Short mmCIF file of C-alpha atoms in Angstrom, two decimals:
data_model
loop_
_atom_site.label_atom_id
_atom_site.label_comp_id
_atom_site.label_asym_id
_atom_site.label_seq_id
_atom_site.Cartn_x
_atom_site.Cartn_y
_atom_site.Cartn_z
CA MET O 1 9.34 42.63 227.18
CA ARG O 2 7.54 41.76 223.90
CA TYR O 3 10.84 42.50 222.16
CA CYS O 4 12.64 39.91 224.27
CA ALA O 5 9.90 37.32 223.92
CA SER O 6 10.08 37.50 220.14
CA MET O 7 13.75 36.49 220.03
CA LYS O 8 14.75 33.09 218.75
CA THR O 9 17.56 31.00 220.20
CA ALA O 10 19.83 31.84 217.28
CA SER O 11 19.38 35.55 217.96
CA VAL O 12 20.42 35.06 221.56
CA ARG O 13 23.59 33.29 220.47
CA ILE O 14 24.39 36.08 218.03
CA CYS O 15 23.83 38.66 220.76
CA LEU O 16 26.27 36.92 223.08
CA LEU O 17 28.82 36.63 220.29
CA LEU O 18 28.58 40.32 219.49
CA SER O 19 29.14 41.18 223.14
CA THR O 20 32.71 39.96 222.82
CA LEU O 21 33.49 42.40 220.01
CA SER O 22 34.50 46.05 220.20
CA VAL O 23 32.46 48.70 221.98
CA GLY O 24 31.67 50.38 218.68
CA VAL O 25 30.10 47.22 217.25
CA ALA O 26 28.33 46.20 220.46
CA ALA O 27 26.84 49.67 220.86
CA GLN O 28 24.74 49.02 217.74
CA THR O 29 23.18 45.86 219.20
CA CYS O 30 20.64 45.48 221.98
CA ALA O 31 19.20 42.00 222.17
CA PRO O 32 18.79 40.85 225.77
CA PRO O 33 18.35 37.11 226.35
CA VAL O 34 14.97 35.99 227.63
CA ASP O 35 16.30 34.09 230.65
CA LEU O 36 18.01 36.95 232.50
CA LYS O 37 16.26 36.63 235.84
CA THR O 38 16.58 32.86 235.99
CA GLU O 39 20.16 32.55 234.76
CA THR O 40 22.44 30.88 237.30
CA ASP O 41 25.47 29.89 235.24
CA PRO O 42 28.31 32.26 236.26
CA ALA O 43 29.93 32.32 232.82
CA ARG O 44 26.68 33.14 231.06
CA ILE O 45 25.91 35.88 233.57
CA GLN O 46 29.19 37.58 232.64
CA GLN O 47 28.34 37.33 228.93
CA GLN O 48 24.82 38.56 229.43
CA ALA O 49 25.93 41.51 231.55
CA ILE O 50 28.13 42.77 228.72
CA ALA O 51 25.36 42.08 226.20
CA LEU O 52 23.02 44.33 228.22
CA LEU O 53 25.28 47.41 228.14
CA PRO O 54 24.08 48.73 224.75
CA CYS O 55 20.49 48.50 226.02
CA LEU O 56 21.23 51.32 228.48
CA GLY O 57 20.95 53.69 225.52
CA HIS O 58 17.81 52.16 224.02
CA PRO O 59 14.86 54.54 223.46
CA ASP O 60 12.44 51.93 224.88
CA PHE O 61 12.40 52.84 228.57
CA GLN O 62 11.25 49.37 229.63
CA LEU O 63 14.20 47.81 227.87
CA ARG O 64 16.61 50.47 229.11
CA ASP O 65 15.50 50.74 232.73
CA ASP O 66 13.24 47.85 233.75
CA ILE O 67 15.32 45.18 232.00
CA ALA O 68 18.90 46.33 231.39
CA PHE O 69 19.66 48.55 234.38
CA GLU O 70 17.61 46.62 236.91
CA GLN O 71 19.27 43.34 235.96
CA LEU O 72 22.78 44.79 235.94
CA SER O 73 22.11 46.35 239.34
CA ALA O 74 20.76 43.08 240.74
CA TRP O 75 23.78 41.14 239.53
CA ALA O 76 26.24 43.76 240.80
CA ARG O 77 24.61 43.99 244.24
CA GLY O 78 24.27 40.23 244.42
CA GLY O 79 27.99 39.73 243.86
CA LYS O 80 27.40 37.89 240.60
CA LEU O 81 29.73 39.98 238.42
CA GLU O 82 33.42 39.14 238.25
CA ALA O 83 36.15 41.77 238.37
CA ALA O 84 36.86 41.37 234.65
CA THR O 85 33.20 41.99 233.84
CA LEU O 86 33.05 45.05 236.07
CA GLN O 87 36.20 46.37 234.42
CA ARG O 88 34.66 45.89 230.98
CA MET O 89 31.55 47.70 232.17
CA ARG O 90 33.65 50.57 233.50
CA THR O 91 35.55 50.90 230.22
CA ASP O 92 32.47 50.77 227.99
CA LEU O 93 30.41 53.12 230.14
CA VAL O 94 33.17 55.72 230.50
CA ALA O 95 33.42 55.62 226.70
CA VAL O 96 29.73 56.58 226.56
CA LEU O 97 30.49 59.66 228.66
CA ASP O 98 33.36 60.59 226.35
CA ALA O 99 31.18 60.27 223.25
CA LYS O 100 28.64 62.73 221.88
CA PRO O 101 25.28 62.40 223.71
CA ASP O 102 22.60 60.41 221.89
CA GLY O 103 19.69 62.31 220.39
CA ALA O 104 17.21 61.12 222.99
CA GLY O 105 19.49 62.11 225.86
CA VAL O 106 19.10 58.81 227.70
CA HIS O 107 22.37 56.94 227.22
CA GLN O 108 24.71 59.04 229.33
CA PRO O 109 22.39 59.29 232.37
CA PHE O 110 21.95 55.52 232.41
CA ALA O 111 25.64 54.93 231.83
CA VAL O 112 26.30 57.09 234.90
CA LEU O 113 23.67 55.28 236.97
CA THR O 114 25.23 51.94 236.06
CA LEU O 115 28.68 53.31 236.82
CA ALA O 116 27.35 54.05 240.30
CA GLU O 117 26.77 50.30 240.67
CA VAL O 118 30.29 49.63 239.38
CA ALA O 119 31.69 52.14 241.88
CA ARG O 120 29.68 50.56 244.68
CA ALA O 121 31.08 47.14 243.83
CA ASP O 122 34.60 48.58 243.88
CA ARG O 123 33.94 50.28 247.22
CA LEU O 124 32.92 46.99 248.82
CA LYS O 125 35.48 44.77 247.08
CA PRO O 126 38.16 46.83 245.31
CA PHE O 127 39.08 45.85 241.77
CA MET O 128 40.05 49.19 240.20
CA THR O 129 43.56 50.56 240.19
CA THR O 130 44.19 53.94 241.81
CA GLU O 131 44.48 55.47 238.35
CA GLN O 132 41.20 53.96 237.14
CA ARG O 133 39.37 55.15 240.23
CA GLY O 134 40.81 58.62 239.79
CA GLU O 135 39.72 58.67 236.16
CA LEU O 136 36.20 57.75 237.22
CA VAL O 137 36.16 60.60 239.74
CA VAL O 138 37.10 63.04 236.98
CA HIS O 139 34.38 61.71 234.68
CA ALA O 140 31.79 61.75 237.47
CA ALA O 141 32.53 65.35 238.43
CA ARG O 142 32.62 66.48 234.81
CA PHE O 143 29.35 64.81 233.93
CA LEU O 144 27.42 66.06 236.95
CA SER O 145 28.60 69.65 236.68
CA SER O 146 27.85 69.75 232.94
CA VAL O 147 24.26 68.43 233.03
CA ARG O 148 21.91 70.88 231.32
CA ASP O 149 19.18 68.45 230.32
CA TYR O 150 17.06 68.57 233.46
CA ARG O 151 14.30 66.25 232.31
CA GLY O 152 13.39 63.73 235.00
CA PHE O 153 10.56 61.40 234.07
CA THR O 154 8.71 61.87 230.78
CA PRO O 155 5.58 59.77 230.13
CA GLY O 156 6.18 57.41 227.25
CA GLU O 157 9.93 58.06 227.36
CA GLY O 158 10.87 57.12 230.91
CA TRP O 159 13.66 58.51 233.05
CA ARG O 160 16.65 60.61 232.13
CA HIS O 161 17.34 62.14 235.57
CA GLY O 162 20.93 63.11 234.83
CA VAL O 163 21.43 65.16 238.01
CA ALA O 164 20.13 62.42 240.31
CA HIS O 165 22.13 59.73 238.55
CA GLY O 166 25.25 61.87 238.65
CA ALA O 167 24.72 62.43 242.37
CA ASP O 168 24.43 58.68 242.90
CA LEU O 169 27.81 58.14 241.25
CA ALA O 170 29.34 60.92 243.35
CA LEU O 171 27.87 59.26 246.45
CA GLN O 172 29.32 55.83 245.75
CA LEU O 173 32.73 57.20 244.84
CA GLY O 174 32.77 59.61 247.76
CA MET O 175 32.13 56.81 250.26
CA ASN O 176 35.17 54.89 249.04
CA GLU O 177 37.93 55.11 251.64
CA ALA O 178 40.55 54.98 248.88
CA LEU O 179 39.69 58.49 247.66
CA SER O 180 41.81 61.47 248.61
CA ALA O 181 40.43 64.65 250.17
CA ALA O 182 41.08 66.48 246.90
CA GLN O 183 39.01 63.93 244.98
CA ARG O 184 36.15 64.20 247.46
CA GLN O 185 36.27 67.98 247.19
CA GLN O 186 36.11 67.70 243.41
CA LEU O 187 32.95 65.62 243.74
CA LEU O 188 31.45 67.97 246.34
CA ASP O 189 32.06 70.94 244.04
CA ALA O 190 30.21 69.12 241.25
CA VAL O 191 27.31 68.29 243.56
CA SER O 192 27.15 71.89 244.79
CA SER O 193 27.12 73.23 241.24
CA GLN O 194 23.75 71.56 240.60
CA VAL O 195 21.93 72.51 243.81
CA LEU O 196 20.32 75.49 242.04
CA ALA O 197 20.31 73.84 238.60
CA ASP O 198 20.54 76.53 235.90
CA HIS O 199 18.54 79.11 237.89
CA GLY O 200 15.60 78.41 235.60
CA HIS O 201 14.61 74.79 236.20
CA ALA O 202 12.67 73.79 239.31
CA TYR O 203 13.49 70.31 240.55
CA ARG O 204 10.46 68.04 241.07
CA PHE O 205 11.74 64.49 240.83
CA GLY O 206 13.72 64.21 244.05
CA GLU O 207 16.97 65.60 242.66
CA GLY O 208 17.58 67.72 245.75
CA GLN O 209 17.38 64.68 248.00
CA ARG O 210 19.89 62.75 245.87
CA LEU O 211 22.27 65.71 245.83
CA ALA O 212 21.90 66.12 249.60
CA ARG O 213 22.67 62.48 250.26
CA ALA O 214 25.87 62.70 248.23
CA ALA O 215 26.88 66.02 249.79
CA LEU O 216 26.39 64.69 253.32
CA GLN O 217 28.56 61.63 252.79
CA LEU O 218 31.28 63.72 251.17
CA GLN O 219 31.23 66.27 254.00
CA LEU O 220 31.33 63.57 256.66
CA ARG O 221 34.55 62.26 255.14
CA LEU O 222 36.07 65.67 254.44
CA GLN O 223 35.41 66.59 258.10
CA PRO O 224 35.26 70.39 257.71
CA ASP O 225 34.98 72.57 260.78
CA GLU O 226 31.85 74.58 261.49
CA ALA O 227 33.21 77.70 259.79
CA ALA O 228 33.98 75.79 256.59
CA VAL O 229 30.49 74.29 256.51
CA GLN O 230 28.98 77.75 256.98
CA ALA O 231 31.13 79.13 254.15
CA TRP O 232 29.95 76.32 251.87
CA LEU O 233 26.30 76.99 252.70
CA ASP O 234 26.79 80.73 252.25
CA ARG O 235 28.06 80.11 248.73
CA LEU O 236 24.92 78.13 247.96
CA LEU O 237 22.80 80.96 249.36
CA GLN O 238 24.65 83.74 247.52
CA PRO O 239 22.41 83.93 244.41
CA LEU O 240 19.39 84.50 246.64
CA LYS O 241 21.20 87.18 248.62
CA ALA O 242 22.18 88.90 245.38
CA ALA O 243 18.65 88.83 243.93
CA LYS O 244 17.22 92.33 243.55
CA ALA O 245 13.61 91.15 243.53
CA TRP O 246 11.55 88.04 244.15
CA ASP O 247 11.16 87.29 240.48
CA GLU O 248 10.73 83.85 238.93
CA THR O 249 14.46 83.13 238.97
CA ALA O 250 14.77 83.92 242.68
CA LEU O 251 11.71 81.84 243.53
CA ILE O 252 13.05 78.87 241.58
CA ASP O 253 16.39 79.19 243.36
CA LEU O 254 14.59 79.28 246.70
CA HIS O 255 12.59 76.19 245.78
CA ASN O 256 15.68 74.24 244.72
CA LEU O 257 17.62 75.31 247.80
CA ARG O 258 14.82 74.06 250.04
CA GLU O 259 14.71 70.81 248.05
CA PHE O 260 18.36 70.34 248.99
CA LEU O 261 18.65 71.76 252.51
CA TRP O 262 15.71 69.98 254.16
CA PRO O 263 16.82 66.49 253.09
CA LEU O 264 20.33 67.47 254.13
CA LEU O 265 19.02 68.39 257.58
CA ALA O 266 17.22 65.06 257.86
CA GLY O 267 20.45 63.27 257.03
CA VAL O 268 22.50 65.32 259.47
CA LEU O 269 20.09 64.56 262.30
CA ASP O 270 20.74 60.86 261.73
CA VAL O 271 24.52 61.21 262.06
CA THR O 272 25.53 59.17 265.10
CA ASP O 273 28.83 60.91 265.82
CA ALA O 274 27.81 63.84 268.03
CA ALA O 275 30.78 66.04 267.17
CA GLN O 276 30.34 65.60 263.43
CA ARG O 277 26.60 66.14 263.74
CA GLU O 278 27.03 69.45 265.57
CA ARG O 279 29.63 70.75 263.09
CA LEU O 280 27.08 70.31 260.33
CA LEU O 281 23.87 71.00 262.24
CA VAL O 282 24.62 74.45 263.65
CA PRO O 283 25.46 76.17 260.34
CA LEU O 284 22.71 74.27 258.54
CA GLN O 285 20.04 75.41 261.00
CA LYS O 286 21.37 78.96 260.78
CA THR O 287 21.09 78.86 256.99
CA LEU O 288 17.56 77.45 257.04
CA ARG O 289 16.44 80.21 259.41
CA ARG O 290 17.70 82.79 256.92
CA LEU O 291 15.42 81.49 254.18
CA PRO O 292 12.16 83.36 253.56
#
């Protein structure tokens, strides 16, 4: 916040001018205007939204999260961002996923979290083409399944939380009625691949809950029968069944599986459609009873 307060009017104008240039140039500049929360002019909101995108990779967590992401999320959820702005955000943020990760490991997780807001906006009021939406599904699945930096919150550095943010993007895409069953399955496979992390990291920042929420919404729309749900849960349980001893790896897997299955059960119990609820509930309860 001190960084923003120190800006002069000329710096703000330069920031807005740079936001109209290429992604490569804009990515070097993070200079948020001081009047973000009070801005009401629609045209300036569009400019400022684009100007905030580079800040999603800033090492200052207050600038990255408290200012840039929170404001972009508020504008997106408040219907303040035009289709052209959301398209620009999609293009720039997908480019972040295609690029080499930054040294601090913060840019891609926050690009993905912001893409979840873009996907949510598209779900409620479509603006993407079928091809663009399909491309985003591919990027979402690829990012989530490839996360190996499992840092959540680090004091003095803020959030990374790649798995949780990737799950949020999978959730918003998966709830979009325009997706095909194959695309939803691709997202579910990515979500499933992170339930046990790397068999060495124990989740402790709510990642299991975020994965469970995404998995539930995907399964509700895929509408598998009870046998298919049981087969899916059995695959998640397989590493524990194959463990020869209750060593550290097995105990971490058990911890992460519980972190996923209990929130999943809570979500299933809230499903209002009785038939869908039973198709998920019976195999889920059976799986939970098999856990030590």
